Coordinates of C-alpha atoms in Angstrom, one line a residue:
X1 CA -39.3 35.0 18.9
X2 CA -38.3 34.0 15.3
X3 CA -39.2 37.4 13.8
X4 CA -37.0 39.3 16.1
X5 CA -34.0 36.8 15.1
X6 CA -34.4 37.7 11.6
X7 CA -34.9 41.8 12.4
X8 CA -32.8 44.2 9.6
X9 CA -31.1 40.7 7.9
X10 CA -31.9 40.0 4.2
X11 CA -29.5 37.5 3.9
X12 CA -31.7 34.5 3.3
X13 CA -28.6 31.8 3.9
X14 CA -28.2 33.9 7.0
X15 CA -31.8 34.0 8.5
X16 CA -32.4 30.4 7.2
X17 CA -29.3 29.3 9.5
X18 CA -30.6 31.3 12.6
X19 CA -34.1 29.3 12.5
X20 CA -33.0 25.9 12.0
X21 CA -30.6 26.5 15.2
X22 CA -33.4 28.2 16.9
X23 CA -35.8 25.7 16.2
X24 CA -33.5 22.7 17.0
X25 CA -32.3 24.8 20.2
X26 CA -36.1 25.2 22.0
X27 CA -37.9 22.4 20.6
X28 CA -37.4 19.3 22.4
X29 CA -37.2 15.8 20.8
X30 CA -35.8 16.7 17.6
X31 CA -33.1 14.7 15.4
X32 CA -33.1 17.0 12.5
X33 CA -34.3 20.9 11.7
X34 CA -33.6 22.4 8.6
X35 CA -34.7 23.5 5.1
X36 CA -35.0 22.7 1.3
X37 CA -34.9 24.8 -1.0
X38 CA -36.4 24.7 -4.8
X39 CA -33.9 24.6 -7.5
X40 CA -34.8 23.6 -10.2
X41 CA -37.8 21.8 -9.9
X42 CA -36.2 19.8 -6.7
X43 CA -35.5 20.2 -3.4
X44 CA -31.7 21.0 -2.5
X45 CA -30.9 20.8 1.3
X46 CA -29.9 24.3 2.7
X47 CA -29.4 25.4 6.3
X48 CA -29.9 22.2 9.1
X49 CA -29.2 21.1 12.9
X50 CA -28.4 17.6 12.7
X51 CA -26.8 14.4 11.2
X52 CA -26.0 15.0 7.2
X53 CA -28.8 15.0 5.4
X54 CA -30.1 13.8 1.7
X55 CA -29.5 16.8 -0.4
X56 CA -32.2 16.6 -3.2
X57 CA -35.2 15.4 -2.9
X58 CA -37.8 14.9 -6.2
X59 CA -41.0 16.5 -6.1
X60 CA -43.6 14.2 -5.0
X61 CA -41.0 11.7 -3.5
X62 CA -41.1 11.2 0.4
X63 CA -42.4 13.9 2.8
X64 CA -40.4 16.6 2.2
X65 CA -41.5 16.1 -1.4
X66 CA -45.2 15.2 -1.1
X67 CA -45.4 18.5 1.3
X68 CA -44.1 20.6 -1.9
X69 CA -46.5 19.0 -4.4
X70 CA -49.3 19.3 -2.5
X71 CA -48.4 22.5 -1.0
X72 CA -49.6 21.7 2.1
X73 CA -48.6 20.8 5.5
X74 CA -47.8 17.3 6.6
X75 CA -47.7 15.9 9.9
X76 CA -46.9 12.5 10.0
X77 CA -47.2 10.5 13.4
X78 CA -45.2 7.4 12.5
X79 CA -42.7 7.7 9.3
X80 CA -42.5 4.0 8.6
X81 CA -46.1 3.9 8.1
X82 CA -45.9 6.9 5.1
X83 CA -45.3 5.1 2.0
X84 CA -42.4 6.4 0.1
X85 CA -40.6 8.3 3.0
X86 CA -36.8 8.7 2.0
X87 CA -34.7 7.8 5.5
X88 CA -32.1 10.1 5.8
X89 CA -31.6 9.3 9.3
X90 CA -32.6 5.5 10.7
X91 CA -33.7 7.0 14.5
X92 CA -36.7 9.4 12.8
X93 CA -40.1 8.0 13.6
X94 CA -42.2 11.3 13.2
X95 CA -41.8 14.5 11.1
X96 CA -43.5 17.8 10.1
X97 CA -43.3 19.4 6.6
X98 CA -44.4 23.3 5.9
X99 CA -44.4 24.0 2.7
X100 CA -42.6 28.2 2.9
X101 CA -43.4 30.7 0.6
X102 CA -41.8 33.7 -1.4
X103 CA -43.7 36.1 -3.5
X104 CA -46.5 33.5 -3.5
X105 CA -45.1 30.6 -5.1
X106 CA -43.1 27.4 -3.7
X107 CA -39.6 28.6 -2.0
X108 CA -39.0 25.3 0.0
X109 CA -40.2 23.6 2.6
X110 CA -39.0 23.5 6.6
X111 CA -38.5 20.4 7.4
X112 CA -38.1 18.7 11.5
X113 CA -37.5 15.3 12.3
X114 CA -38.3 13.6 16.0
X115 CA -37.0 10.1 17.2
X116 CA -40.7 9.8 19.0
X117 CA -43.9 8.7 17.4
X118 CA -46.1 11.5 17.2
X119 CA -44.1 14.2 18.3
X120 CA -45.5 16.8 16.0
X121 CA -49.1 16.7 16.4
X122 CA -49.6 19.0 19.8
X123 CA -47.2 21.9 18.4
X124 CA -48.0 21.5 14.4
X125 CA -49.8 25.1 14.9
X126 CA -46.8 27.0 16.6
X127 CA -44.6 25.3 14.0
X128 CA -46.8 27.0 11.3
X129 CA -46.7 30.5 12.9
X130 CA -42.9 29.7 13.0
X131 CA -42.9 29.5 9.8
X132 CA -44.9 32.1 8.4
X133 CA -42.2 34.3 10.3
X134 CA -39.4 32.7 8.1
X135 CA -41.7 33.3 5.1
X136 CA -41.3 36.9 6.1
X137 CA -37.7 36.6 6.3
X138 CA -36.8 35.4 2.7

């Protein structure tokens, strides 16, 4: 469904705006959907569905920056339990971090918040194919 959304658009502000509603529109449970984007060497918040956000984020700091230093995905079950996550918003309890990719190096990282513990863990897989598809679109 995402790739279609992004079909003949290369605006990257554009497409990036289009998934985070998309996401926060069909997924359920969500507090916060959205992006940061490397600048830099930090993460600057782009295009999000939800409350206001931090807007940079250090490499290595919380999950959003662990995710981008480790260039991996995180899933994590219960945010008070990850040491060093940065609380943007006091009603997350879970979140998912995919680290996105443009011309093979770091571009940012998507970035979806949940009120429930453990919200992440049965859909991590079609959040990855999600993203790939937004990969393809910047």
């Amino acid at each position: 469904m995402a790739a279609s959304l992004f079909e003949g658009e290369t605006d990257v502000v554009a497409n990036l705006a289009n998934a985070s509603a998309l996401i926060f529109d069909i997924v359920d449970d969500l507090n916060w959907a959205g992006f940061y984007i490397l600048r830099d060497g930090e993460l600057v918040l782009g295009p999000f569905q939800g409350k206001p956000a931090c807007v940079r984020i250090k490499i290595g700091k919380g999950v959003c920056g662990t995710a981008a230093e480790k260039d991996e995905t995180l899933v994590v079950a219960d945010v008070h339990k990850f040491a060093g996550h940065i609380a943007c918003d006091s009603a997350s309890r879970s979140e998912m971090v995919v680290p996105l990719h443009k011309n093979g190096t770091i571009f940012g990282v998507l970035d979806l918040d949940s009120p429930k513990i453990n919200r992440f863990e049965k859909i991590a897989d079609l959040i990855e194919e999600t993203a790939r598809a937004i990969e393809k679109a910047i």
